[in-house]
CSV table of C-alpha atoms and ligand atoms in Angstrom, one decimal:
chain,number,residue,atom,x,y,z
A,824,MET,CA,171.7,112.6,53.8
A,825,SER,CA,169.6,113.4,56.9
A,826,GLU,CA,168.3,110.7,59.4
A,827,GLU,CA,164.8,111.5,58.2
A,828,LYS,CA,165.6,110.8,54.5
A,829,HIS,CA,167.3,107.6,55.4
A,830,ARG,CA,164.3,106.6,57.4
A,831,ALA,CA,162.0,107.4,54.5
A,832,ARG,CA,164.1,105.4,52.1
A,833,ASP,CA,164.2,102.5,54.5
A,834,ASP,CA,160.4,102.3,54.8
A,835,ALA,CA,159.8,100.2,51.7
A,836,LEU,CA,162.5,97.8,52.8
A,837,VAL,CA,161.4,97.4,56.4
A,838,SER,CA,157.7,96.9,55.6
A,839,ASP,CA,158.8,93.4,54.6
A,840,VAL,CA,159.9,92.7,58.1
A,841,LEU,CA,156.3,92.4,59.4
A,842,LYS,CA,154.9,90.5,56.5
A,843,ASN,CA,156.0,87.2,58.1
A,844,GLY,CA,153.6,87.8,61.0
A,845,THR,CA,154.3,86.5,64.4
A,846,ASN,CA,153.6,83.3,66.3
A,847,LEU,CA,151.8,84.9,69.2
A,848,ASP,CA,149.2,87.5,69.9
A,849,ARG,CA,151.7,90.1,71.1
A,850,ARG,CA,149.0,92.2,72.7
A,851,SER,CA,148.3,89.5,75.2
A,852,LEU,CA,151.9,89.6,76.3
A,853,PHE,CA,152.1,93.3,76.9
A,854,VAL,CA,149.8,93.0,79.9
A,855,SER,CA,149.1,96.5,81.2
A,856,ALA,CA,150.5,97.7,84.5
A,857,ALA,CA,146.9,97.7,85.7
A,858,ALA,CA,146.4,94.0,85.0
A,859,PHE,CA,149.6,92.7,86.5
A,860,GLY,CA,150.4,95.7,88.6
A,861,ALA,CA,153.7,97.5,89.0
A,862,ALA,CA,155.0,97.5,92.5
A,863,ALA,CA,151.9,99.4,93.3
A,864,THR,CA,152.6,98.5,96.9
A,865,VAL,CA,155.8,100.6,96.9
A,866,ALA,CA,155.6,104.4,97.4
A,867,PRO,CA,154.1,106.0,94.3
A,868,ALA,CA,157.4,107.2,93.1
A,869,PHE,CA,158.3,103.7,92.1
A,870,ALA,CA,154.9,102.6,90.9
A,871,GLN,CA,153.9,105.4,88.7
A,872,GLN,CA,153.9,105.2,84.9
A,873,PRO,CA,156.5,107.3,83.0
A,874,ALA,CA,155.7,111.0,82.9
A,875,SER,CA,154.5,112.3,79.6
A,876,PRO,CA,157.2,114.0,77.6
A,877,PRO,CA,157.5,117.8,78.1
A,878,ALA,CA,155.5,120.0,75.8
A,879,PRO,CA,157.7,121.2,72.9
A,880,SER,CA,159.0,124.7,73.3
A,881,ALA,CA,158.2,127.3,70.7
A,882,ALA,CA,161.6,127.2,69.0
A,883,PRO,CA,163.3,124.0,69.8
A,884,ALA,CA,167.1,124.1,69.5
A,885,ALA,CA,168.7,121.4,67.4
A,886,PRO,CA,169.5,118.7,70.0
A,887,ALA,CA,173.2,118.0,70.6
A,888,ARG,CA,174.3,114.6,69.2
A,889,ARG,CA,173.7,112.0,71.9
A,890,ALA,CA,175.7,108.9,72.6
A,891,ILE,CA,172.5,106.9,72.5
A,892,VAL,CA,169.4,107.6,70.5
A,893,LYS,CA,166.5,106.6,72.7
A,894,ASP,CA,164.8,108.9,75.2
A,895,ASP,CA,166.3,108.9,78.7
A,896,SER,CA,162.9,109.3,80.5
A,897,ARG,CA,162.2,105.5,80.8
A,898,VAL,CA,165.8,104.3,81.4
A,899,LEU,CA,168.4,104.8,84.1
A,900,ASN,CA,171.5,106.8,83.0
A,901,ILE,CA,174.4,104.9,84.4
A,902,GLY,CA,177.1,106.3,82.0
A,903,ALA,CA,177.7,108.0,78.7
A,904,THR,CA,176.8,105.1,76.5
A,905,VAL,CA,174.9,102.8,78.9
A,906,ARG,CA,171.3,102.8,80.1
A,907,SER,CA,169.8,100.4,82.6
A,908,GLY,CA,166.2,99.4,82.8
A,909,ASN,CA,164.0,100.9,85.5
A,910,TYR,CA,163.3,97.4,86.7
A,911,TRP,CA,161.4,98.6,89.8
A,912,ASN,CA,158.7,99.9,87.3
A,913,PHE,CA,158.6,96.7,85.2
A,914,SER,CA,155.2,95.1,85.0
A,915,THR,CA,154.9,93.6,81.6
A,916,PHE,CA,156.0,90.2,80.4
A,917,MET,CA,157.6,91.8,77.3
A,918,THR,CA,159.9,94.7,77.8
A,919,PRO,CA,159.0,97.7,75.5
A,920,VAL,CA,162.0,98.8,73.4
A,921,GLU,CA,161.8,102.2,75.1
A,922,GLU,CA,162.4,100.6,78.5
A,923,PHE,CA,165.0,98.1,77.3
A,924,TYR,CA,168.6,98.6,78.6
A,925,VAL,CA,171.3,99.7,76.2
A,926,ARG,CA,174.8,98.4,76.6
A,927,ASN,CA,177.2,100.1,74.2
A,928,HIS,CA,181.0,100.1,74.4
A,929,TYR,CA,180.9,103.1,72.1
A,930,PRO,CA,178.3,105.7,71.2
A,931,THR,CA,175.4,104.3,69.1
A,932,PRO,CA,176.4,104.6,65.4
A,933,THR,CA,173.8,106.1,63.1
A,934,VAL,CA,173.5,106.0,59.4
A,935,VAL,CA,174.7,109.6,59.0
A,936,GLN,CA,178.1,108.7,60.5
A,937,LYS,CA,178.1,105.2,59.2
A,938,PRO,CA,176.2,105.0,55.8
A,939,GLU,CA,177.0,101.2,55.6
A,940,LEU,CA,174.3,100.8,58.3
A,941,ALA,CA,171.6,102.1,56.0
A,942,ARG,CA,169.3,99.2,55.2
A,943,ASP,CA,169.9,99.6,51.4
A,944,GLN,CA,173.7,99.7,51.9
A,945,TRP,CA,174.2,97.1,54.6
A,946,LYS,CA,175.9,93.8,53.7
A,947,LEU,CA,176.8,90.8,55.8
A,948,LYS,CA,179.8,88.7,54.8
A,949,ILE,CA,179.8,85.0,55.7
A,950,HIS,CA,183.1,83.4,55.0
A,951,GLY,CA,186.2,81.8,56.5
A,952,SER,CA,188.5,78.8,56.3
A,953,SER,CA,185.7,76.4,57.3
A,954,VAL,CA,183.1,77.7,54.8
A,955,GLU,CA,182.6,75.9,51.5
A,956,ARG,CA,180.7,78.6,49.7
A,957,PRO,CA,181.1,82.2,51.0
A,958,LEU,CA,178.0,84.3,51.0
A,959,GLU,CA,177.3,88.0,51.0
A,960,LEU,CA,173.8,89.0,52.0
A,961,THR,CA,172.0,92.3,51.6
A,962,TYR,CA,169.2,93.3,54.0
A,963,GLU,CA,166.7,92.3,51.3
A,964,ASP,CA,168.4,88.9,50.9
A,965,LEU,CA,168.2,88.4,54.6
A,966,LEU,CA,164.5,89.2,54.8
A,967,LYS,CA,163.8,86.5,52.1
A,968,LEU,CA,165.5,83.8,54.1
A,969,PRO,CA,163.4,81.6,56.4
A,970,SER,CA,163.1,83.2,59.8
A,971,ARG,CA,161.8,82.4,63.3
A,972,THR,CA,160.9,84.4,66.3
A,973,ILE,CA,161.9,83.6,69.9
A,974,ILE,CA,160.9,85.3,73.1
A,975,ALA,CA,164.0,85.5,75.2
A,976,THR,CA,165.6,87.6,77.9
A,977,MET,CA,168.7,89.5,77.0
A,978,GLU,CA,171.0,90.3,79.9
A,979,CYS,CA,174.3,92.1,80.2
A,980,HIS,CA,177.1,90.2,82.0
A,981,GLY,CA,177.5,93.2,84.3
A,982,ASN,CA,173.9,93.2,85.5
A,983,GLY,CA,173.8,92.8,89.3
A,984,ARG,CA,177.4,94.1,89.6
A,985,THR,CA,175.9,96.3,92.3
A,986,LEU,CA,175.5,93.3,94.5
A,987,PHE,CA,179.3,92.9,94.9
A,988,TRP,CA,179.4,96.3,96.4
A,989,GLU,CA,176.1,96.4,98.4
A,990,GLN,CA,176.1,93.0,99.9
A,991,GLY,CA,179.3,91.1,98.8
A,992,GLY,CA,181.7,93.2,100.9
A,993,PHE,CA,183.7,94.3,97.9
A,994,THR,CA,184.8,97.9,97.1
A,995,GLY,CA,185.4,99.8,93.9
A,996,GLN,CA,189.0,98.6,94.1
A,997,ASP,CA,187.9,95.0,94.0
A,998,VAL,CA,185.2,95.3,91.4
A,999,ALA,CA,185.1,97.9,88.6
A,1000,GLY,CA,182.4,98.7,86.1
A,1001,GLY,CA,179.0,100.3,85.6
A,1002,ASN,CA,176.4,100.4,88.3
A,1003,TRP,CA,173.5,98.6,86.5
A,1004,VAL,CA,171.7,97.7,89.7
A,1005,MET,CA,169.3,94.9,88.4
A,1006,GLY,CA,168.1,96.5,85.3
A,1007,ALA,CA,170.5,95.4,82.5
A,1008,VAL,CA,168.0,92.7,81.5
A,1009,GLY,CA,164.9,92.8,79.4
A,1010,GLN,CA,162.7,90.4,77.4
A,1011,ALA,CA,161.8,90.8,73.8
A,1012,GLU,CA,160.6,88.9,70.8
A,1013,TRP,CA,163.5,88.6,68.4
A,1014,ARG,CA,163.0,87.7,64.7
A,1015,TYR,CA,166.0,86.1,63.2
A,1016,VAL,CA,167.4,83.9,60.5
A,1017,PRO,CA,168.6,80.8,62.4
A,1018,MET,CA,172.2,79.8,62.1
A,1019,SER,CA,171.0,76.4,60.9
A,1020,GLU,CA,169.8,78.2,57.7
A,1021,ILE,CA,173.0,80.0,57.3
A,1022,PHE,CA,175.1,76.8,57.8
A,1023,ALA,CA,173.0,74.9,55.3
A,1024,ARG,CA,173.6,77.6,52.7
A,1025,VAL,CA,177.3,78.1,53.0
A,1026,GLY,CA,178.3,74.5,53.8
A,1027,ILE,CA,180.6,74.0,56.8
A,1028,LYS,CA,183.8,71.9,56.6
A,1029,PRO,CA,184.4,69.3,59.4
A,1030,ASN,CA,187.3,71.4,60.7
A,1031,ALA,CA,185.1,74.3,62.0
A,1032,LYS,CA,186.2,75.4,65.4
A,1033,THR,CA,185.0,79.0,65.9
A,1034,VAL,CA,182.2,81.3,64.7
A,1035,LEU,CA,183.2,84.9,64.9
A,1036,PHE,CA,180.4,87.5,65.0
A,1037,TRP,CA,181.9,90.8,64.0
A,1038,SER,CA,180.7,94.4,63.7
A,1039,GLY,CA,183.7,96.7,63.6
A,1040,ILE,CA,181.3,99.5,63.0
A,1041,ASP,CA,181.0,101.2,66.4
A,1042,GLY,CA,184.6,100.3,67.4
A,1043,ASN,CA,187.3,98.3,65.7
A,1044,ASP,CA,187.4,95.7,68.5
A,1045,MET,CA,183.7,94.9,68.5
A,1046,GLY,CA,183.1,91.3,67.8
A,1047,ARG,CA,183.0,88.0,69.7
A,1048,PRO,CA,183.9,84.5,68.9
A,1049,MET,CA,181.7,81.5,69.9
A,1050,PRO,CA,182.9,77.9,69.8
A,1051,TYR,CA,181.3,76.3,66.7
A,1052,SER,CA,180.0,73.4,68.8
A,1053,ASP,CA,178.0,75.9,71.0
A,1054,VAL,CA,176.5,77.6,68.0
A,1055,VAL,CA,175.5,74.2,66.5
A,1056,ALA,CA,173.9,73.3,69.9
A,1057,GLN,CA,171.7,76.4,69.6
A,1058,GLN,CA,171.6,76.7,65.8
A,1059,ASN,CA,167.8,77.0,65.6
A,1060,ASP,CA,167.5,79.2,68.7
A,1061,MET,CA,170.1,81.8,67.7
A,1062,GLY,CA,170.8,83.7,64.6
A,1063,ILE,CA,170.9,86.9,62.6
A,1064,CYS,CA,168.2,89.2,64.0
A,1065,TYR,CA,166.5,92.1,62.3
A,1066,ALA,CA,163.3,92.8,64.4
A,1067,MET,CA,162.6,93.3,68.1
A,1068,ASN,CA,159.0,93.1,69.4
A,1069,GLY,CA,157.7,93.1,65.9
A,1070,ASN,CA,159.5,96.2,64.7
A,1071,PRO,CA,162.7,96.7,62.8
A,1072,LEU,CA,165.7,97.1,65.2
A,1073,THR,CA,166.2,100.6,66.4
A,1074,GLU,CA,169.6,102.3,66.2
A,1075,ASP,CA,170.5,101.6,69.9
A,1076,HIS,CA,169.7,97.9,69.5
A,1077,GLY,CA,171.8,97.2,66.4
A,1078,MET,CA,170.0,98.6,63.4
A,1079,PRO,CA,169.8,97.2,60.9
A,1080,VAL,CA,171.0,93.7,62.0
A,1081,ARG,CA,172.5,92.1,65.0
A,1082,ALA,CA,173.3,88.6,66.3
A,1083,VAL,CA,171.0,87.2,69.0
A,1084,VAL,CA,172.2,84.4,71.2
A,1085,PRO,CA,169.4,83.7,73.7
A,1086,GLY,CA,170.5,82.8,77.2
A,1087,TRP,CA,174.1,83.9,76.8
A,1088,GLY,CA,175.3,87.1,78.3
A,1089,GLY,CA,174.5,90.0,76.0
A,1090,THR,CA,178.0,90.4,74.7
A,1091,ALA,CA,177.5,87.4,72.5
A,1092,SER,CA,174.7,89.3,70.7
A,1093,ILE,CA,176.9,91.5,68.6
A,1094,LYS,CA,175.0,94.6,67.3
A,1095,TRP,CA,175.6,96.3,63.9
A,1096,LEU,CA,176.7,93.0,62.6
A,1097,THR,CA,178.7,93.0,59.3
A,1098,GLU,CA,180.6,89.7,59.3
A,1099,ILE,CA,180.4,86.1,60.4
A,1100,ARG,CA,183.6,84.2,60.0
A,1101,ILE,CA,183.7,80.5,60.5
A,1102,THR,CA,187.2,79.2,61.0
A,1103,ASP,CA,189.3,76.2,61.9
A,1104,LYS,CA,191.3,78.3,64.4
A,1105,ARG,CA,190.5,79.5,67.9
A,1106,VAL,CA,190.1,83.2,67.9
A,1107,TRP,CA,191.0,85.7,70.6
A,1108,CYS,CA,189.9,89.4,70.7
A,1109,ARG,CA,189.2,91.9,73.5
A,1110,LEU,CA,185.8,90.5,74.4
A,1111,ASN,CA,187.0,87.0,75.2
A,1112,THR,CA,190.4,87.8,76.7
A,1113,LYS,CA,190.4,90.7,79.1
A,1114,GLY,CA,187.0,92.3,78.7
A,1115,GLU,CA,183.7,90.5,79.5
A,1116,VAL,CA,185.6,87.6,81.2
A,1117,TYR,CA,185.7,86.2,84.7
A,1118,LEU,CA,188.9,87.6,86.2
A,1119,GLY,CA,189.9,86.8,89.7
A,1120,PRO,CA,191.5,84.3,92.1
A,1121,SER,CA,188.9,81.6,91.5
A,1122,TYR,CA,189.2,81.7,87.8
A,1123,GLY,CA,192.2,80.5,85.7
A,1124,ALA,CA,193.1,81.9,82.3
A,1125,PRO,CA,192.1,79.5,79.5
A,1126,GLU,CA,194.8,77.6,77.5
A,1127,HIS,CA,195.7,78.7,74.1
A,1128,ALA,CA,197.6,77.1,71.2
A,1129,ALA,CA,200.4,78.2,68.9
A,1130,ASP,CA,198.2,78.5,65.8
A,1131,ASP,CA,195.3,80.4,67.5
A,1132,GLU,CA,194.3,83.7,65.9
A,1133,PHE,CA,194.7,87.0,67.7
A,1134,ILE,CA,192.8,90.1,66.7
A,1135,GLY,CA,194.1,93.2,68.4
A,1136,VAL,CA,195.3,91.3,71.5
A,1137,THR,CA,198.2,88.9,72.3
A,1138,ALA,CA,198.4,85.7,74.2
A,1139,ALA,CA,199.4,87.7,77.3
A,1140,ASP,CA,195.9,89.4,77.2
A,1141,ILE,CA,194.1,86.0,77.9
A,1142,LYS,CA,193.2,86.7,81.5
A,1143,GLY,CA,190.1,84.6,82.3
A,1144,PRO,CA,187.2,82.5,80.9
A,1145,MET,CA,184.5,84.3,78.9
A,1146,VAL,CA,181.0,84.5,80.2
A,1147,THR,CA,178.6,82.2,78.3
A,1148,TRP,CA,175.2,81.2,79.8
A,1149,MET,CA,173.7,83.6,82.3
A,1150,PRO,CA,172.9,82.0,85.7
A,1151,PRO,CA,169.5,81.8,87.5
A,1152,LYS,CA,168.5,85.2,88.9
A,1153,SER,CA,165.6,87.1,90.3
A,1154,PHE,CA,164.5,90.5,91.6
A,1155,ILE,CA,161.4,92.1,93.1
A,1156,THR,CA,160.2,95.4,91.7
A,1157,VAL,CA,161.7,97.5,94.4
A,1158,PRO,CA,164.7,99.7,93.9
A,1159,LEU,CA,167.8,98.3,95.6
A,1160,VAL,CA,169.3,100.5,98.3
A,1161,ILE,CA,172.5,102.0,97.1
A,1162,ASP,CA,174.8,102.6,100.0
A,1163,LYS,CA,178.3,101.3,99.3
A,1164,SER,CA,178.5,101.4,95.5
A,1165,PRO,CA,181.3,103.7,94.2
A,1166,SER,CA,178.7,105.5,92.1
A,1167,LEU,CA,175.0,106.3,92.2
A,1168,PRO,CA,173.2,106.4,88.8
A,1169,ALA,CA,172.3,110.0,88.0
A,1170,ASN,CA,168.5,109.6,87.8
A,1171,TYR,CA,168.2,106.8,90.5
A,1172,PRO,CA,164.9,107.2,92.4
A,1173,LEU,CA,166.6,106.8,95.8
A,1174,LYS,CA,169.3,109.0,97.3
A,1175,LYS,CA,172.5,107.3,98.6
A,1176,GLY,CA,171.6,105.1,101.5
A,1177,GLU,CA,167.8,105.9,101.3
A,1178,LEU,CA,165.4,103.1,101.7
A,1179,PRO,CA,162.3,102.6,99.5
A,1180,LYS,CA,159.1,103.2,101.5
A,1181,LEU,CA,156.1,100.9,101.7
A,1182,ALA,CA,152.7,101.3,103.5
A,1183,ALA,CA,152.1,98.9,106.4
A,1184,GLY,CA,149.5,96.3,105.9
A,1185,ALA,CA,148.6,93.5,103.4
A,1186,GLN,CA,150.8,93.9,100.2
A,1187,THR,CA,151.4,91.9,97.1
A,1188,MET,CA,155.1,91.8,96.3
A,1189,ARG,CA,156.0,91.1,92.6
A,1190,GLY,CA,159.1,90.2,90.7
A,1191,TYR,CA,160.9,88.6,87.8
A,1192,ALA,CA,162.9,85.4,87.7
A,1193,TRP,CA,164.9,83.8,84.9
A,1194,ALA,CA,167.3,80.9,84.3
A,1195,PRO,CA,167.9,80.7,80.5
A,1196,GLN,CA,170.1,77.6,80.4
A,1197,HIS,CA,167.6,75.2,81.9
A,1198,GLY,CA,164.5,77.3,82.7
A,1199,VAL,CA,162.9,78.4,86.0
A,1200,LYS,CA,161.7,75.6,88.2
A,1201,GLN,CA,160.7,77.6,91.2
A,1202,VAL,CA,161.1,81.0,93.0
A,1203,GLU,CA,161.3,81.4,96.7
A,1204,TYR,CA,161.4,84.3,99.0
A,1205,ARG,CA,162.1,85.0,102.6
A,1206,ILE,CA,161.6,87.9,104.9
A,1207,ASP,CA,164.0,89.1,107.6
A,1208,GLY,CA,166.0,85.9,107.3
A,1209,GLY,CA,163.0,83.7,108.0
A,1210,ALA,CA,162.0,80.4,106.4
A,1211,TRP,CA,162.1,80.2,102.6
A,1212,GLN,CA,158.6,80.2,101.1
A,1213,MET,CA,157.3,79.4,97.6
A,1214,ALA,CA,156.3,82.4,95.5
A,1215,THR,CA,153.5,82.0,92.9
A,1216,ILE,CA,154.6,82.0,89.3
A,1217,ARG,CA,152.3,83.9,87.0
A,1218,PRO,CA,151.8,82.7,83.5
A,1219,PRO,CA,153.0,82.9,80.8
A,1220,ASN,CA,156.1,80.7,81.1
A,1221,LEU,CA,157.1,80.0,77.6
A,1222,GLY,CA,160.1,77.9,78.2
A,1223,LYS,CA,163.7,78.1,79.3
A,1224,TYR,CA,164.6,81.3,77.5
A,1225,THR,CA,161.7,83.4,79.0
A,1226,TRP,CA,161.6,85.0,82.4
A,1227,VAL,CA,158.6,84.5,84.6
A,1228,ARG,CA,156.8,86.9,86.8
A,1229,PHE,CA,156.1,85.9,90.4
A,1230,GLU,CA,154.3,87.3,93.4
A,1231,PHE,CA,153.7,86.7,97.0
A,1232,PRO,CA,151.6,88.2,99.8
A,1233,TRP,CA,153.3,90.1,102.6
A,1234,ASN,CA,151.6,91.5,105.7
A,1235,ALA,CA,154.1,94.3,106.1
A,1236,ALA,CA,154.6,95.6,109.7
A,1237,ALA,CA,156.1,99.0,110.4
A,1238,GLY,CA,159.9,99.0,110.6
A,1239,GLU,CA,162.8,98.1,108.4
A,1240,HIS,CA,162.8,94.8,106.6
A,1241,VAL,CA,164.9,92.7,104.2
A,1242,ILE,CA,163.3,90.6,101.4
A,1243,GLU,CA,165.4,88.0,99.6
A,1244,THR,CA,164.5,86.0,96.5
A,1245,ARG,CA,165.9,82.8,95.1
A,1246,THR,CA,165.4,81.2,91.7
A,1247,THR,CA,166.0,77.4,91.2
A,1248,ASP,CA,166.4,76.2,87.7
A,1249,ASN,CA,165.3,72.9,86.2
A,1250,ALA,CA,168.8,71.4,86.7
A,1251,GLY,CA,168.4,72.0,90.4
A,1252,THR,CA,170.8,74.9,90.7
A,1253,ALA,CA,169.6,77.6,93.1
A,1254,GLN,CA,170.9,81.2,93.5
A,1255,PRO,CA,173.7,81.1,96.1
A,1256,GLU,CA,174.2,83.3,99.2
A,1257,ALA,CA,177.4,84.7,97.8
A,1258,ILE,CA,179.7,84.2,94.8
A,1259,PRO,CA,183.4,84.6,94.5
A,1260,VAL,CA,184.7,88.0,93.5
A,1261,ASN,CA,185.5,88.6,89.9
A,1262,HIS,CA,187.1,92.0,89.2
A,1263,LEU,CA,184.9,93.0,86.2
A,1264,GLY,CA,181.8,92.2,88.2
A,1265,MET,CA,180.4,89.7,85.8
A,1266,ALA,CA,177.2,87.7,86.3
A,1267,ASN,CA,176.5,88.2,90.0
A,1268,TRP,CA,173.7,85.8,90.6
A,1269,SER,CA,173.8,85.8,94.4
A,1270,ILE,CA,170.5,86.1,96.3
A,1271,PRO,CA,169.6,89.8,96.2
A,1272,LYS,CA,168.6,91.5,99.5
A,1273,PHE,CA,166.0,94.2,99.2
A,1274,ARG,CA,165.8,96.6,102.1
A,1275,ILE,CA,162.4,98.3,102.6
A,1276,ALA,CA,161.1,100.8,105.2
A,1277,VAL,CA,157.5,100.1,106.1
A,1278,ALA,CA,155.5,102.9,107.8
B,50,LIG,N1,178.8,96.1,68.1
B,50,LIG,C1,178.4,96.0,69.4
B,50,LIG,N2,177.7,94.9,69.8
B,50,LIG,C2,177.3,94.8,71.1
B,50,LIG,C3,177.8,95.7,72.1
B,50,LIG,C4,178.6,96.8,71.6
B,50,LIG,O1,179.0,97.7,72.4
B,50,LIG,N3,178.9,96.9,70.3
B,50,LIG,N4,177.5,95.5,73.4
B,50,LIG,C5,177.2,94.1,73.7
B,50,LIG,C6,176.7,94.0,75.1
B,50,LIG,S1,178.0,94.0,76.3
B,50,LIG,C7,175.4,93.7,75.4
B,50,LIG,S2,175.0,93.4,77.0
B,50,LIG,C8,174.4,93.7,74.4
B,50,LIG,C9,173.3,94.7,74.8
B,50,LIG,O2,172.3,94.8,73.8
B,50,LIG,P1,171.2,96.0,73.9
B,50,LIG,O3,172.0,97.3,74.0
B,50,LIG,O4,170.4,95.8,72.6
B,50,LIG,O5,170.4,95.7,75.1
B,50,LIG,O6,174.9,94.1,73.1
B,50,LIG,C10,176.2,93.5,72.8
B,50,LIG,N5,176.5,93.8,71.4
B,51,LIG,MO1,177.0,93.4,78.2
C-alpha cells in the first residue's frame, strides 16, 4: 500500500486527536519573527526566513528514499539520519515541526516498510513482572484515554557537543559524535496519556523497579529503561504521546506514538513505541550502558546485580551513568564559529573559521534559555569578558519545562567580540565555565562563547 493510501486511511482515526482541544491559544505562542524578531541584527543570511521551495519541474523524478522524511530546507544536515535545528533563525516560543531537530539512530521507519506503524495496525503492549493486569492498546484505545498537553523542550543529549571541540580544548579523539552545534533542542506542545493513567489501569505491584520503553521497530536495540521511582515522580508530566503542536506525530518524530519524558535528554523519549514493560529487575541495554551515557575519567560505571536483566549487552558493557535531566543551558541566535570541530555540517551558514557579521551600532541580541529540572531563574550575558549583566526575559515563561526567550541591548563597536550567556536555574545552579570531558560528548552545558565580527 502506498504512503498516500495509508495516510488517507489514517485520516478518520487521526481526526480524533484534535477533538480534545488544547489548553492554550496556540496562535499566541507562534509569535511571528516580526513580533519577536529573529537575530535581525545579524547579517541577513542568518535573519532571513526560509526560502520558498523550488518550483516543481515539469516531470519530477520519483525521489530516492530518504533516511528522514522532513524537508531539509529548514534544518541542518549533520549526518545521514540526523538533523539539527537552525537555532540562529529561531524566533518563536514554539518550534514548528518543520524546524524541529530529528535524532534517529536508524533511518525513519515508514508504514510501507513497517506496516505495524500504520495507525490502524499499531499496538502497544503494557506488561511485565510488576504488572497486575497486562494491557494491549490500539491507537483508537489510546485516543479514548484521558490525555493532557504539556509545553516542553526536547533536547538531545549530544546537543552542544560542539563546545567540547570549539572551546573545551578537546579533539575528535577525545570526544566523538555528531556536530549538532546548539540546535538539537526545540519546544513543542505534546499531547500524551499520562503514565499515572496507565499505572492506574494495569495495577503496579510493590516490587516494580524499572519501566522499559521499547520500540524495536527502527532498530532491534531501540528502547530505554527508566527507574520506576523516576517515572512515578513525573507520572503526570510524562507519558504516551500521539500529537505534537496539535497535529498527529509525523514519521520522523515517532508516528504514530512515542514516549515523551519532559526535561530528560531526548533518548528517554522513545519513538515508534510498541511496548512498555514494568519489571522488578534492573534492565540494561545499549542506551543505558555504552551509548547515551557519561563516559570518561570523572564518571564511574554504575553497579549492577546478579539478577539484573541484559538485552543485547553484557555486564562488561556497563561503562558509565546514563544521562537523565538536561542541565541549564542558553544560546543567542547567532551561529557559533566552527573552527576546531572534526566536521562542519554540510549546509552550515558559515565556512570553517568564518565569523558571523553584525553591523556596528545599537543592536538587540536575542536568545533562548532553559533549565527543565528546576526552571530558569535568570539569564546573564557578558561581552568581551566584562561584567555579567542581567538579560531581560520575555514572556511567556510557562514553568520549569519551557524555555524562555531573552534579550539585551548591545552597542556594537567595530571589531571582533565574544558574547557569553549563562542560565541560572531555580535551584541556584548556573552554567559553568567548563565541564569535564566525556567521550560521547553528552550534555555540554558550559557557558557558550559566541564570536562575532562587527563592521
Ligand atoms: N525508536 C527510537 N526512539 C528514539 C530515537 C531513535 O533513534 N529511535 N532517538 C532518541 C533520541 S537520541 C532523541 S534526542 C529523541 C529525538 O526526538 P526527535 O527526533 O523527535 O527530535 O528521540 C529519541 N527516541
Ligand atoms: Mo539524543
